[in-house]
GROMACS .gro file of C-alpha atoms in nm:
model
  367
    1MET     CA    1   0.304  -2.295   0.956
    2ASN     CA    2   0.002  -2.191   1.205
    3SER     CA    3  -0.317  -2.088   1.067
    4ILE     CA    4  -0.344  -1.703   0.950
    5PRO     CA    5  -0.612  -1.549   1.179
    6HIS     CA    6  -0.868  -1.315   1.017
    7PRO     CA    7  -0.768  -0.969   1.014
    8SER     CA    8  -0.951  -0.815   1.306
    9SER     CA    9  -0.723  -1.038   1.519
   10PHE     CA   10  -0.406  -0.783   1.476
   11ILE     CA   11  -0.585  -0.459   1.538
   12GLU     CA   12  -0.768  -0.321   1.856
   13SER     CA   13  -1.143  -0.243   1.818
   14SER     CA   14  -1.106   0.066   1.930
   15SER     CA   15  -0.884   0.156   1.645
   16VAL     CA   16  -1.111  -0.021   1.382
   17ASN     CA   17  -1.412   0.147   1.506
   18VAL     CA   18  -1.243   0.510   1.515
   19ILE     CA   19  -1.132   0.438   1.145
   20ARG     CA   20  -1.446   0.314   0.985
   21GLN     CA   21  -1.669   0.585   1.185
   22TYR     CA   22  -1.480   0.828   0.980
   23ALA     CA   23  -1.473   0.645   0.634
   24VAL     CA   24  -1.759   0.819   0.461
   25GLU     CA   25  -1.628   1.160   0.570
   26ALA     CA   26  -1.310   1.081   0.427
   27GLU     CA   27  -1.454   1.015   0.100
   28GLN     CA   28  -1.614   1.320   0.099
   29MET     CA   29  -1.314   1.482   0.176
   30ARG     CA   30  -1.099   1.280  -0.061
   31SER     CA   31  -0.850   1.268   0.207
   32LEU     CA   32  -0.822   1.057   0.512
   33HIS     CA   33  -1.018   1.208   0.789
   34PRO     CA   34  -0.815   1.397   1.092
   35GLY     CA   35  -0.981   1.153   1.325
   36GLN     CA   36  -0.833   0.837   1.116
   37LEU     CA   37  -0.520   1.028   1.128
   38ALA     CA   38  -0.496   1.073   1.472
   39VAL     CA   39  -0.500   0.654   1.500
   40ILE     CA   40  -0.248   0.607   1.262
   41TYR     CA   41  -0.024   0.854   1.377
   42ASN     CA   42  -0.080   0.705   1.775
   43ASN     CA   43   0.018   0.386   1.646
   44ARG     CA   44   0.306   0.509   1.440
   45TRP     CA   45   0.182   0.289   1.141
   46PHE     CA   46   0.333   0.554   0.859
   47ASN     CA   47   0.665   0.360   1.026
   48LEU     CA   48   0.601   0.024   1.017
   49TYR     CA   49   0.922  -0.039   0.913
   50VAL     CA   50   1.156   0.275   1.044
   51PRO     CA   51   1.418   0.189   1.306
   52GLY     CA   52   1.328   0.277   1.653
   53GLU     CA   53   1.570   0.555   1.699
   54TYR     CA   54   1.370   0.708   1.406
   55GLY     CA   55   1.035   0.669   1.589
   56GLY     CA   56   0.963   0.348   1.377
   57LEU     CA   57   0.802   0.026   1.503
   58CYS     CA   58   1.084  -0.204   1.361
   59LEU     CA   59   0.867  -0.446   1.189
   60SER     CA   60   0.963  -0.752   0.995
   61LEU     CA   61   0.799  -0.787   0.657
   62PRO     CA   62   0.571  -1.071   0.738
   63GLU     CA   63   0.507  -0.831   1.064
   64GLY     CA   64   0.410  -0.537   0.871
   65LEU     CA   65   0.202  -0.677   0.594
   66LYS     CA   66  -0.052  -0.842   0.879
   67ILE     CA   67  -0.103  -0.490   0.973
   68GLU     CA   68  -0.127  -0.370   0.625
   69GLU     CA   69  -0.399  -0.632   0.551
   70SER     CA   70  -0.578  -0.545   0.867
   71LEU     CA   71  -0.584  -0.183   0.778
   72ALA     CA   72  -0.729  -0.272   0.416
   73TRP     CA   73  -1.014  -0.481   0.581
   74ILE     CA   74  -1.111  -0.204   0.817
   75ASP     CA   75  -1.107   0.040   0.496
   76GLY     CA   76  -0.974  -0.009   0.214
   77SER     CA   77  -0.842   0.420   0.152
   78ALA     CA   78  -0.685   0.393   0.499
   79GLY     CA   79  -0.534   0.045   0.416
   80TRP     CA   80  -0.355   0.140   0.072
   81THR     CA   81  -0.257   0.519   0.216
   82VAL     CA   82  -0.064   0.366   0.496
   83THR     CA   83   0.087   0.072   0.290
   84LEU     CA   84   0.172   0.332   0.014
   85CYS     CA   85   0.319   0.566   0.282
   86SER     CA   86   0.458   0.328   0.528
   87GLY     CA   87   0.636   0.216   0.205
   88ALA     CA   88   0.783   0.508   0.114
   89ASN     CA   89   0.919   0.566   0.477
   90TRP     CA   90   1.084   0.255   0.422
   91PHE     CA   91   1.309   0.441   0.181
   92ILE     CA   92   1.494   0.563   0.539
   93GLY     CA   93   1.705   0.252   0.461
   94PHE     CA   94   1.863   0.440   0.166
   95LEU     CA   95   1.867   0.782   0.275
   96GLN     CA   96   2.199   0.977   0.389
   97GLN     CA   97   2.141   0.999   0.757
   98ASP     CA   98   2.175   1.353   0.789
   99THR     CA   99   1.874   1.395   0.567
  100ALA     CA  100   1.686   1.143   0.776
  101ALA     CA  101   1.760   1.284   1.105
  102THR     CA  102   1.600   1.637   0.915
  103LEU     CA  103   1.305   1.426   0.786
  104PHE     CA  104   1.215   1.227   1.086
  105HIS     CA  105   1.210   1.460   1.368
  106SER     CA  106   0.801   1.464   1.369
  107GLU     CA  107   0.592   1.148   1.486
  108LYS     CA  108   0.363   1.270   1.192
  109VAL     CA  109   0.652   1.220   0.922
  110CYS     CA  110   0.484   1.079   0.616
  111PHE     CA  111   0.649   1.059   0.289
  112ALA     CA  112   0.410   1.017  -0.051
  113GLY     CA  113   0.589   0.982  -0.380
  114SER     CA  114   0.600   0.827  -0.751
  115GLY     CA  115   0.792   0.567  -0.912
  116ARG     CA  116   0.753   0.698  -1.259
  117PRO     CA  117   1.057   0.857  -1.400
  118SER     CA  118   0.852   1.189  -1.516
  119GLY     CA  119   1.102   1.457  -1.425
  120ILE     CA  120   1.444   1.566  -1.530
  121ALA     CA  121   1.730   1.633  -1.273
  122LYS     CA  122   2.008   1.865  -1.445
  123MET     CA  123   2.355   1.828  -1.292
  124ILE     CA  124   2.452   2.195  -1.195
  125ASN     CA  125   2.787   2.082  -1.051
  126ASP     CA  126   2.897   1.792  -0.859
  127ASP     CA  127   2.706   1.881  -0.569
  128GLU     CA  128   2.391   2.006  -0.653
  129PHE     CA  129   2.107   1.943  -0.915
  130GLU     CA  130   1.805   2.133  -1.066
  131ILE     CA  131   1.466   1.954  -1.111
  132SER     CA  132   1.179   1.994  -1.320
  133GLY     CA  133   0.894   1.739  -1.362
  134SER     CA  134   0.532   1.610  -1.242
  135TRP     CA  135   0.452   1.282  -1.104
  136GLN     CA  136   0.099   1.114  -1.072
  137TYR     CA  137  -0.080   0.964  -0.786
  138ALA     CA  138   0.112   1.031  -0.501
  139THR     CA  139  -0.107   0.891  -0.210
  140GLY     CA  140  -0.106   1.076   0.096
  141ALA     CA  141  -0.020   1.367  -0.047
  142ALA     CA  142  -0.274   1.575   0.170
  143HIS     CA  143  -0.065   1.513   0.446
  144ALA     CA  144   0.244   1.405   0.337
  145THR     CA  145   0.542   1.584   0.512
  146ALA     CA  146   0.786   1.508   0.205
  147PHE     CA  147   0.764   1.331  -0.182
  148THR     CA  148   0.971   1.099  -0.353
  149ALA     CA  149   1.004   1.108  -0.730
  150ASN     CA  150   1.213   0.968  -1.008
  151CYS     CA  151   1.397   1.147  -1.256
  152HIS     CA  152   1.628   1.113  -1.575
  153ILE     CA  153   1.977   1.274  -1.501
  154GLU     CA  154   2.090   1.541  -1.731
  155LYS     CA  155   2.470   1.654  -1.760
  156ASP     CA  156   2.584   1.913  -2.015
  157GLY     CA  157   2.240   1.910  -2.215
  158SER     CA  158   2.252   1.524  -2.259
  159LEU     CA  159   2.042   1.239  -2.061
  160LEU     CA  160   2.300   1.014  -1.924
  161GLN     CA  161   2.268   0.640  -1.983
  162HIS     CA  162   2.423   0.332  -1.806
  163GLU     CA  163   2.637   0.108  -2.019
  164ASP     CA  164   2.405  -0.097  -2.160
  165GLY     CA  165   2.236   0.207  -2.310
  166SER     CA  166   1.966   0.209  -2.055
  167ALA     CA  167   1.851   0.565  -1.911
  168LEU     CA  168   1.986   0.651  -1.570
  169VAL     CA  169   1.749   0.736  -1.345
  170ALA     CA  170   1.770   0.851  -0.996
  171ALA     CA  171   1.520   0.885  -0.682
  172PHE     CA  172   1.525   1.236  -0.518
  173ILE     CA  173   1.331   1.380  -0.204
  174PHE     CA  174   1.161   1.684  -0.182
  175LEU     CA  175   0.987   1.883   0.090
  176ARG     CA  176   0.652   1.957   0.107
  177SER     CA  177   0.704   2.330   0.097
  178GLU     CA  178   0.926   2.294  -0.223
  179VAL     CA  179   0.621   2.086  -0.460
  180LEU     CA  180   0.321   2.220  -0.587
  181ILE     CA  181   0.008   1.962  -0.530
  182ASN     CA  182  -0.264   1.952  -0.773
  183GLU     CA  183  -0.598   1.803  -0.613
  184ASP     CA  184  -0.681   1.609  -0.910
  185TRP     CA  185  -0.739   1.245  -0.791
  186LYS     CA  186  -1.050   1.114  -0.955
  187GLY     CA  187  -1.055   0.775  -0.901
  188MET     CA  188  -1.436   0.587  -0.865
  189GLY     CA  189  -1.268   0.423  -0.575
  190MET     CA  190  -0.987   0.504  -0.299
  191MET     CA  191  -1.130   0.832  -0.306
  192ALA     CA  192  -0.971   0.906   0.041
  193THR     CA  193  -0.672   0.830  -0.046
  194SER     CA  194  -0.561   1.197  -0.198
  195SER     CA  195  -0.356   1.053  -0.457
  196ASN     CA  196  -0.309   1.352  -0.606
  197SER     CA  197  -0.003   1.495  -0.845
  198PHE     CA  198   0.266   1.697  -0.746
  199GLU     CA  199   0.539   1.894  -0.937
  200VAL     CA  200   0.860   2.105  -0.924
  201SER     CA  201   1.009   2.335  -1.161
  202GLY     CA  202   1.380   2.483  -1.132
  203LEU     CA  203   1.388   2.337  -0.827
  204ARG     CA  204   1.769   2.305  -0.707
  205VAL     CA  205   1.855   2.048  -0.406
  206GLY     CA  206   2.189   1.916  -0.300
  207LYS     CA  207   2.321   1.557  -0.399
  208ASN     CA  208   2.210   1.458  -0.045
  209ARG     CA  209   1.853   1.500  -0.171
  210ARG     CA  210   1.935   1.175  -0.379
  211PHE     CA  211   1.920   0.852  -0.315
  212GLU     CA  212   1.918   0.478  -0.468
  213ILE     CA  213   1.666   0.231  -0.410
  214ASP     CA  214   1.894  -0.070  -0.439
  215GLU     CA  215   1.972  -0.373  -0.129
  216SER     CA  216   2.331  -0.359  -0.218
  217LYS     CA  217   2.330   0.021  -0.145
  218THR     CA  218   2.147   0.057   0.184
  219VAL     CA  219   2.269   0.331   0.416
  220LEU     CA  220   2.116   0.145   0.730
  221PRO     CA  221   2.203  -0.260   0.801
  222ASP     CA  222   1.857  -0.379   0.916
  223LYS     CA  223   1.758  -0.684   0.727
  224ILE     CA  224   1.422  -0.508   0.627
  225TYR     CA  225   1.624  -0.269   0.400
  226GLN     CA  226   1.802  -0.572   0.211
  227TYR     CA  227   1.501  -0.708   0.099
  228PRO     CA  228   1.393  -0.673  -0.273
  229PHE     CA  229   1.188  -0.309  -0.340
  230LEU     CA  230   1.002  -0.523  -0.593
  231GLN     CA  231   0.879  -0.809  -0.381
  232PHE     CA  232   0.838  -0.571  -0.099
  233ALA     CA  233   0.600  -0.369  -0.295
  234GLU     CA  234   0.443  -0.661  -0.462
  235SER     CA  235   0.350  -0.822  -0.151
  236THR     CA  236   0.236  -0.481   0.033
  237LEU     CA  237   0.003  -0.420  -0.268
  238ALA     CA  238  -0.135  -0.796  -0.258
  239VAL     CA  239  -0.259  -0.780   0.112
  240ASN     CA  240  -0.438  -0.491   0.051
  241ILE     CA  241  -0.663  -0.660  -0.205
  242SER     CA  242  -0.716  -0.958   0.045
  243GLY     CA  243  -0.836  -0.722   0.334
  244MET     CA  244  -1.069  -0.598   0.140
  245ALA     CA  245  -1.220  -0.884  -0.007
  246ILE     CA  246  -1.235  -1.015   0.352
  247HIS     CA  247  -1.435  -0.715   0.430
  248PHE     CA  248  -1.647  -0.762   0.155
  249MET     CA  249  -1.734  -1.107   0.231
  250ASP     CA  250  -1.811  -1.012   0.613
  251LEU     CA  251  -2.043  -0.742   0.489
  252PHE     CA  252  -2.204  -0.980   0.230
  253GLU     CA  253  -2.276  -1.235   0.542
  254GLU     CA  254  -2.433  -0.932   0.695
  255ASN     CA  255  -2.652  -0.860   0.403
  256ILE     CA  256  -2.792  -1.236   0.392
  257LYS     CA  257  -2.856  -1.247   0.771
  258GLU     CA  258  -3.056  -0.857   0.699
  259ARG     CA  259  -3.280  -0.996   0.405
  260LYS     CA  260  -3.648  -1.022   0.526
  261LEU     CA  261  -3.787  -1.345   0.362
  262SER     CA  262  -4.039  -1.329   0.051
  263ASP     CA  263  -4.182  -1.539  -0.226
  264ASN     CA  264  -3.846  -1.460  -0.365
  265PHE     CA  265  -3.642  -1.533  -0.108
  266THR     CA  266  -3.686  -1.797   0.132
  267GLU     CA  267  -3.474  -1.975   0.376
  268ASP     CA  268  -3.357  -2.229   0.129
  269HIS     CA  269  -3.202  -1.925  -0.073
  270ARG     CA  270  -3.070  -1.797   0.256
  271HIS     CA  271  -2.890  -2.079   0.308
  272ALA     CA  272  -2.735  -2.145  -0.022
  273LEU     CA  273  -2.587  -1.758  -0.008
  274PHE     CA  274  -2.427  -1.864   0.306
  275THR     CA  275  -2.318  -2.164   0.158
  276ARG     CA  276  -2.160  -1.945  -0.159
  277ASN     CA  277  -2.023  -1.718   0.108
  278GLU     CA  278  -1.828  -1.963   0.299
  279ALA     CA  279  -1.715  -2.158  -0.040
  280ALA     CA  280  -1.565  -1.815  -0.087
  281ARG     CA  281  -1.399  -1.738   0.254
  282HIS     CA  282  -1.244  -2.103   0.276
  283LYS     CA  283  -1.083  -2.054  -0.123
  284GLN     CA  284  -0.944  -1.704   0.000
  285GLN     CA  285  -0.802  -1.852   0.331
  286GLU     CA  286  -0.642  -2.136   0.146
  287MET     CA  287  -0.487  -1.851  -0.077
  288ARG     CA  288  -0.380  -1.667   0.248
  289GLU     CA  289  -0.205  -1.969   0.385
  290LYS     CA  290   0.004  -2.023   0.068
  291PHE     CA  291   0.092  -1.641   0.043
  292TYR     CA  292   0.186  -1.599   0.433
  293GLN     CA  293   0.391  -1.907   0.379
  294ALA     CA  294   0.592  -1.837   0.080
  295LEU     CA  295   0.647  -1.496   0.216
  296GLN     CA  296   0.790  -1.654   0.541
  297ASN     CA  297   1.007  -1.914   0.357
  298SER     CA  298   1.186  -1.578   0.119
  299TRP     CA  299   1.190  -1.405   0.453
  300ASP     CA  300   1.395  -1.661   0.652
  301LYS     CA  301   1.626  -1.744   0.366
  302TRP     CA  302   1.894  -1.476   0.421
  303ASP     CA  303   2.233  -1.579   0.379
  304ASP     CA  304   2.512  -1.498   0.549
  305ASN     CA  305   2.616  -1.253   0.256
  306LYS     CA  306   2.285  -1.074   0.318
  307HIS     CA  307   2.102  -1.222  -0.015
  308PHE     CA  308   1.789  -1.355   0.007
  309ALA     CA  309   1.708  -1.667  -0.203
  310ALA     CA  310   1.619  -1.595  -0.593
  311ALA     CA  311   1.360  -1.866  -0.619
  312SER     CA  312   1.183  -1.777  -0.268
  313LEU     CA  313   1.157  -1.407  -0.407
  314GLU     CA  314   0.997  -1.555  -0.739
  315SER     CA  315   0.731  -1.726  -0.551
  316VAL     CA  316   0.664  -1.426  -0.346
  317SER     CA  317   0.613  -1.225  -0.684
  318GLN     CA  318   0.361  -1.484  -0.814
  319ILE     CA  319   0.168  -1.564  -0.504
  320SER     CA  320   0.122  -1.202  -0.485
  321ARG     CA  321  -0.037  -1.162  -0.802
  322HIS     CA  322  -0.196  -1.501  -0.742
  323LEU     CA  323  -0.361  -1.411  -0.405
  324ALA     CA  324  -0.465  -1.042  -0.550
  325ALA     CA  325  -0.644  -1.210  -0.858
  326VAL     CA  326  -0.808  -1.466  -0.620
  327SER     CA  327  -0.926  -1.205  -0.387
  328ARG     CA  328  -1.093  -1.004  -0.688
  329GLU     CA  329  -1.266  -1.325  -0.836
  330ILE     CA  330  -1.434  -1.419  -0.530
  331VAL     CA  331  -1.576  -1.037  -0.484
  332ASP     CA  332  -1.689  -1.064  -0.836
  333GLU     CA  333  -1.834  -1.388  -0.786
  334ILE     CA  334  -2.065  -1.315  -0.501
  335PHE     CA  335  -2.143  -0.946  -0.602
  336PRO     CA  336  -2.446  -1.026  -0.800
  337PHE     CA  337  -2.584  -1.187  -0.517
  338CYS     CA  338  -2.550  -0.849  -0.291
  339GLY     CA  339  -2.884  -0.669  -0.436
  340LEU     CA  340  -2.969  -0.369  -0.501
  341VAL     CA  341  -2.801  -0.193  -0.201
  342ALA     CA  342  -2.453  -0.275  -0.352
  343SER     CA  343  -2.524  -0.044  -0.605
  344ASP     CA  344  -2.564   0.223  -0.402
  345PRO     CA  345  -2.232   0.443  -0.387
  346GLN     CA  346  -2.350   0.539   0.013
  347SER     CA  347  -2.335   0.184   0.103
  348GLU     CA  348  -2.049   0.044   0.259
  349ILE     CA  349  -2.030  -0.276   0.075
  350ASN     CA  350  -2.041  -0.062  -0.297
  351ARG     CA  351  -1.758   0.137  -0.125
  352VAL     CA  352  -1.555  -0.199  -0.066
  353TRP     CA  353  -1.632  -0.290  -0.389
  354ARG     CA  354  -1.516   0.052  -0.582
  355ASN     CA  355  -1.207   0.054  -0.320
  356LEU     CA  356  -1.102  -0.282  -0.465
  357HIS     CA  357  -1.191  -0.218  -0.788
  358THR     CA  358  -0.988   0.103  -0.832
  359ALA     CA  359  -0.675  -0.071  -0.615
  360ILE     CA  360  -0.627  -0.384  -0.849
  361LEU     CA  361  -0.529  -0.160  -1.136
  362HIS     CA  362  -0.166  -0.136  -1.005
  363PRO     CA  363   0.066  -0.221  -1.261
  364LEU     CA  364   0.244  -0.436  -1.004
  365LEU     CA  365  -0.083  -0.661  -0.952
  366LEU     CA  366  -0.133  -0.735  -1.304
  367PRO     CA  367  -0.106  -1.106  -1.397
   0.00000   0.00000   0.00000
């Protein structure tokens, strides 16, 4: 496999400059800045995995991951928001197509949502549900056009179960006008992701709003919708941590160059820090190479029955967590050498550190 280049290779510098230009204002707004969103809409990044007939880029997973890693390198909040929202827009492959056509009529379509089953969907009849519930951490809530949510299914006053006794949970999609958004996202990092909670109460929806994220039940035939959601999610989150770690190392290199020489900081010290940073870059690059190789291997192992090889998928799960863990370890190893500027919440290097250490707490990235 060819060497995976620096994330800056995958996105035009003009887009890089605009997204970074508004990063500070976006933190203050606790949502992506309109200037950042304009770039995202123009590049159709919320629709990385959406078919062309619905206004998407129709990328393969390996192609999409490089874009997501690059965006996280540019700005953690922007990368995370695009990743989570493009991941939710990927649900188009499982929606009834009349529903999809209604929701994807705008170039600004953006799904937000939550995988936690913290809602109840009561079956009114065979064609209608009444839903109540509240869901946390819906990244992109401020500009989302629709919300997805998992619910327990209730019929005749009882929660339904599968044959094995496990709870029956289904996904539903709501229009923006149908939900109440609570501006309660207070993370120390990822502040501009507007990862707010949302709720509905007694909302009645038709059965066409229900969908199931199962590769055996896709509505669209494209390969991307056959890829299991678990490894899809794990890999997309992992590249975000990787992109932020590379940004941190880039900033650390600038930090070293800008320091003035003194009795406490000599050319020998500068050389030692450059060496340390280069060692960190080498370690990170080795992990990126292994990750993208494992991911491509899993993507290529798609048989005539439209199944991906189980062993290759397990490798993706393992390498995704490992990439995220190594990225965090590298940043934490060099953080003490950044000087007091790294403690300033207004500094870019501090923002990258806060973003990474917030994102790494996602349950799918736990060792």
